[in-house]
Tab-separated table of C-alpha atoms in Angstrom:
chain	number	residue	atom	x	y	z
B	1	UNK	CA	-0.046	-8.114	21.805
B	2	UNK	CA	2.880	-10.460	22.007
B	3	UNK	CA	6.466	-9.000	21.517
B	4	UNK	CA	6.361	-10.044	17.930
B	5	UNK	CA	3.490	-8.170	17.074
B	6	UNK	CA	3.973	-5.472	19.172
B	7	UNK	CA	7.620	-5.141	17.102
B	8	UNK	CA	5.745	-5.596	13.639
B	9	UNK	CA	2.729	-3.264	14.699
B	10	UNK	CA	5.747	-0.555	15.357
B	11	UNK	CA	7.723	-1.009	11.748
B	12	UNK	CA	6.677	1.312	9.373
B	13	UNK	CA	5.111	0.660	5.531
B	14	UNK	CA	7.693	0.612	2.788
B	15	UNK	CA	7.440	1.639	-0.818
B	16	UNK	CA	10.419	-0.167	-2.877
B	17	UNK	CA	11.963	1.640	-5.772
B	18	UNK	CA	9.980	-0.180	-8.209
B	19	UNK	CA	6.934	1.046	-6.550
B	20	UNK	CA	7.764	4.721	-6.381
B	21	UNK	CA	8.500	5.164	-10.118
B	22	UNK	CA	5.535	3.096	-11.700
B	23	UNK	CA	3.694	5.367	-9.000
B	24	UNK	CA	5.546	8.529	-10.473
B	25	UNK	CA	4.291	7.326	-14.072
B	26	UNK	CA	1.189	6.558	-13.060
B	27	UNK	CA	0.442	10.553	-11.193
B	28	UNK	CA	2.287	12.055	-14.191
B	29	UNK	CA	-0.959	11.994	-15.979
B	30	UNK	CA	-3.350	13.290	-13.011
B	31	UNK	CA	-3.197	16.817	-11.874
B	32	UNK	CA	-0.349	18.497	-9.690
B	33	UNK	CA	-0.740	17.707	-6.104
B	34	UNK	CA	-2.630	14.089	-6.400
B	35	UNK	CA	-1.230	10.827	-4.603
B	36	UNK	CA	-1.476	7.401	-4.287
B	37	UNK	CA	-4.426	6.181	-1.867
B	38	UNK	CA	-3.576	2.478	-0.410
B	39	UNK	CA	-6.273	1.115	2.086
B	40	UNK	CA	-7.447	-2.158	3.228
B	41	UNK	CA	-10.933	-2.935	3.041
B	42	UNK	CA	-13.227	-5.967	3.834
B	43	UNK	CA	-13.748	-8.300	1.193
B	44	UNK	CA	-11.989	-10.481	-0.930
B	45	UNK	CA	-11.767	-14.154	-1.416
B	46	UNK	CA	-9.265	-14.254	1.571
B	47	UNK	CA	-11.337	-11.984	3.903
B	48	UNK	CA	-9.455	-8.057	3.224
B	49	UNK	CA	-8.116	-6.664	0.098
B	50	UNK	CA	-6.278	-3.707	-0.684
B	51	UNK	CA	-7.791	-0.690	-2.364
B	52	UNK	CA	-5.424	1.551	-4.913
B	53	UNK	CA	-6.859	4.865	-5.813
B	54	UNK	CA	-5.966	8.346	-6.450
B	55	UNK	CA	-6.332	11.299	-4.483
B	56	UNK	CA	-5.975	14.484	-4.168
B	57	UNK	CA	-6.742	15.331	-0.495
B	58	UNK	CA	-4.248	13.719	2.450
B	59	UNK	CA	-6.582	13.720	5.722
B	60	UNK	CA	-4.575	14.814	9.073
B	61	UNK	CA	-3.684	11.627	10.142
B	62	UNK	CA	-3.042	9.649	7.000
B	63	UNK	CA	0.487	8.038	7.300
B	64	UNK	CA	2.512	10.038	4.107
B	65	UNK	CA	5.108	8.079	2.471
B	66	UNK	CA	7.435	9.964	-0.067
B	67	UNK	CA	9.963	7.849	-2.278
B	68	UNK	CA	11.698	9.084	-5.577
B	69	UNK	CA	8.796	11.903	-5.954
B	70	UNK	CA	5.756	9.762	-5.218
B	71	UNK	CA	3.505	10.186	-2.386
B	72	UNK	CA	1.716	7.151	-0.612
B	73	UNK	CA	-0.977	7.822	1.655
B	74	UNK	CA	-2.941	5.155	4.173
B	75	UNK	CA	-5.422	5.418	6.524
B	76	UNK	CA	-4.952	5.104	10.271
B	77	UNK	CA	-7.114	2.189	10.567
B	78	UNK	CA	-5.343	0.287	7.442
B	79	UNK	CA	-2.043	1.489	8.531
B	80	UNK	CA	-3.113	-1.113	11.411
B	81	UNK	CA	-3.462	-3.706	8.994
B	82	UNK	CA	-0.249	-3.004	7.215
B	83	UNK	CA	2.559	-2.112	9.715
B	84	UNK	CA	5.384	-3.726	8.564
B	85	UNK	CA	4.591	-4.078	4.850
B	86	UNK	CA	5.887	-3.372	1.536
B	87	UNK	CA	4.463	-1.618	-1.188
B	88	UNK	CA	6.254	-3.279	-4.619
B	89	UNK	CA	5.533	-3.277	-7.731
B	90	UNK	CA	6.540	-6.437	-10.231
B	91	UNK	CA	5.953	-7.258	-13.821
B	92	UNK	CA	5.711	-10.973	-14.872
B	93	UNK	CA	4.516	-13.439	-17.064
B	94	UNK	CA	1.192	-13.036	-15.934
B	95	UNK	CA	1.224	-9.391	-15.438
B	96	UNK	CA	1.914	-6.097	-13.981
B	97	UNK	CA	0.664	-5.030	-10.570
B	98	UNK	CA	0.884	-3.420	-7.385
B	99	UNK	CA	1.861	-6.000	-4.659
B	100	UNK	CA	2.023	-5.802	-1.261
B	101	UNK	CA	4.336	-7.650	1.181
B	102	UNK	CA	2.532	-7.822	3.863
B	103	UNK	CA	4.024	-9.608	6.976
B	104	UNK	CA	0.766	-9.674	8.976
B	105	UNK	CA	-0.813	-11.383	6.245
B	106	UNK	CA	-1.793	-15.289	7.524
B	107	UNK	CA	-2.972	-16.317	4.620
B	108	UNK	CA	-3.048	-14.327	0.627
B	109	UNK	CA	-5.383	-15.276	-2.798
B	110	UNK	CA	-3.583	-16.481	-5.956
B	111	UNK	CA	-4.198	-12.806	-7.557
B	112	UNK	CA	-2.198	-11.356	-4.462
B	113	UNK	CA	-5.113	-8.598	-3.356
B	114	UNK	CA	-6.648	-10.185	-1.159
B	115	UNK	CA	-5.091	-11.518	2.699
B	116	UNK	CA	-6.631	-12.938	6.070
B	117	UNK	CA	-5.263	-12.000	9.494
């Protein structure tokens, strides 16, 4: 890896404030103890896309990330993928959603899921 990469491969994945409390609404109505799951899978009109579920079992070497009384969790092999991102969440014109800032990202869809490297 160049010295960029290497840099952006190092800086941990971000959840903004945004993120953390429409996450906090969103586990208020699942049972005590479950978390957000964020992973990166193939597929996708741009070639990965991101993959939001709910969970309720945090593996030993799932990256945690705790904001505002939300808990994140991502795979080791997506956490690869994302290093350096951030988790936001924004509500527009055309909708609500989960986005992720992903600075690895070469190239993102129009409905902001879906990335190439």
């Amino acid at each position: 890896m160049d010295a960029i990469t290497d840099s952006v491969a190092n800086t941990p994945v971000t959840v903004s404030a945004r993120a953390a409390r429409r996450i906090g609404e969103i586990l208020k109505s699942e049972p005590t103890g479950t978390m957000l799951r964020v992973s990166v899978e193939g597929g996708g009109c741009s070639g990965f896309q991101y993959k939001f579920d709910t969970d309720r079992e945090q593996a030993d070497d799932d990256l945690v990330i705790s904001r505002d009384g939300a808990t994140v969790l991502i795979d080791q092999v997506s956490v690869n993928y994302m290093a350096g991102s951030e988790i936001d969440f924004v509500d527009d014109l055309i909708g609500a959603s989960f986005k992720i800032k992903n600075p690895n990202a070469t190239a993102a869809c129009g409905c902001g899921t879906s990335f190439a490297l």
